[in-house]
mmCIF file of C-alpha atoms in Angstrom:
data_model
loop_
_atom_site.group_PDB
_atom_site.id
_atom_site.type_symbol
_atom_site.label_atom_id
_atom_site.label_comp_id
_atom_site.label_asym_id
_atom_site.label_seq_id
_atom_site.Cartn_x
_atom_site.Cartn_y
_atom_site.Cartn_z
ATOM 1 C CA MET A 53 -9.113 15.560 1.648
ATOM 2 C CA LYS A 54 -9.329 12.955 4.421
ATOM 3 C CA ILE A 55 -11.309 15.336 6.621
ATOM 4 C CA LEU A 56 -13.728 15.958 3.760
ATOM 5 C CA SER A 57 -14.189 12.206 3.294
ATOM 6 C CA ILE A 58 -14.894 11.735 6.986
ATOM 7 C CA LEU A 59 -17.385 14.599 7.039
ATOM 8 C CA THR A 60 -19.135 13.271 3.948
ATOM 9 C CA ILE A 61 -19.474 9.812 5.469
ATOM 10 C CA ALA A 62 -20.721 11.263 8.750
ATOM 11 C CA CYS A 63 -23.283 13.326 6.887
ATOM 12 C CA LEU A 64 -24.530 10.307 4.961
ATOM 13 C CA VAL A 65 -24.748 8.132 8.050
ATOM 14 C CA THR A 66 -26.684 10.720 10.037
ATOM 15 C CA ALA A 67 -29.130 11.373 7.174
ATOM 16 C CA CYS A 68 -27.831 14.883 6.646
ATOM 17 C CA GLY A 69 -30.371 16.272 4.215
ATOM 18 C CA ASN A 70 -31.240 12.892 2.730
ATOM 19 C CA SER A 71 -34.195 10.882 3.973
ATOM 20 C CA SER A 72 -33.083 7.709 2.170
ATOM 21 C CA SER A 73 -29.991 7.504 4.380
ATOM 22 C CA SER A 74 -32.175 7.083 7.438
ATOM 23 C CA GLN A 75 -33.521 3.882 5.898
ATOM 24 C CA LEU A 76 -30.100 2.223 5.931
ATOM 25 C CA SER A 77 -29.683 -0.675 8.312
ATOM 26 C CA ALA A 78 -27.018 -0.562 11.012
ATOM 27 C CA LYS A 79 -24.983 -3.079 9.005
ATOM 28 C CA ASP A 80 -25.170 -0.905 5.870
ATOM 29 C CA LYS A 81 -24.120 2.183 7.823
ATOM 30 C CA LYS A 82 -21.172 0.346 9.371
ATOM 31 C CA GLU A 83 -20.082 -0.981 5.973
ATOM 32 C CA MET A 84 -20.293 2.509 4.477
ATOM 33 C CA ILE A 85 -18.181 3.936 7.306
ATOM 34 C CA VAL A 86 -15.546 1.195 7.032
ATOM 35 C CA LYS A 87 -15.263 1.554 3.250
ATOM 36 C CA GLY A 88 -15.062 5.335 3.533
ATOM 37 C CA CYS A 89 -12.275 5.094 6.094
ATOM 38 C CA MET A 90 -10.439 2.587 3.912
ATOM 39 C CA ARG A 91 -10.710 4.905 0.904
ATOM 40 C CA SER A 92 -9.477 7.884 2.923
ATOM 41 C CA ALA A 93 -6.408 5.820 3.899
ATOM 42 C CA GLY A 94 -5.724 5.013 0.243
ATOM 43 C CA VAL A 95 -6.855 1.377 0.309
ATOM 44 C CA ASP A 96 -8.591 -0.013 -2.778
ATOM 45 C CA VAL A 97 -11.882 -1.360 -1.392
ATOM 46 C CA ASN A 98 -12.528 -3.218 -4.649
ATOM 47 C CA LYS A 99 -9.519 -5.494 -4.044
ATOM 48 C CA PRO A 100 -10.249 -7.436 -0.844
ATOM 49 C CA ASN A 101 -6.897 -9.247 -0.978
ATOM 50 C CA ASP A 102 -4.876 -6.062 -1.441
ATOM 51 C CA ASN A 103 -2.005 -5.487 0.999
ATOM 52 C CA VAL A 104 -2.472 -2.777 3.606
ATOM 53 C CA SER A 105 0.543 -1.079 5.139
ATOM 54 C CA PRO A 106 0.796 -0.514 8.896
ATOM 55 C CA GLU A 107 0.461 3.224 8.247
ATOM 56 C CA GLN A 108 -2.760 2.701 6.289
ATOM 57 C CA LEU A 109 -4.113 0.432 9.015
ATOM 58 C CA ALA A 110 -3.361 3.082 11.639
ATOM 59 C CA GLU A 111 -5.131 5.682 9.495
ATOM 60 C CA ILE A 112 -8.194 3.419 9.149
ATOM 61 C CA GLU A 113 -8.302 2.806 12.914
ATOM 62 C CA LYS A 114 -7.993 6.540 13.581
ATOM 63 C CA CYS A 115 -10.833 7.258 11.160
ATOM 64 C CA LEU A 116 -13.062 4.554 12.653
ATOM 65 C CA SER A 117 -12.410 5.841 16.163
ATOM 66 C CA THR A 118 -13.984 9.168 15.156
ATOM 67 C CA PHE A 119 -17.211 7.213 14.671
ATOM 68 C CA GLY A 120 -16.944 5.501 18.062
ATOM 69 C CA TYR A 121 -15.419 2.185 16.997
ATOM 70 C CA LYS A 122 -12.776 0.950 19.451
ATOM 71 C CA PHE A 123 -9.968 -1.550 18.878
#
């Protein structure tokens, strides 16, 4: 399921079959990637003050690294 989420996000960010995605700003793309990685780790993105476990944080960092973000 996590792999599917990552592939879906990557497809959206690279305008895979959807011309409207290419109109997204860099900030919008980054936000979409971050939220997708958070969801794939099981974090509720609608609760900004929600606690995140170290395991979830590691999963988010791993996901983000697949998109070239370094920590």
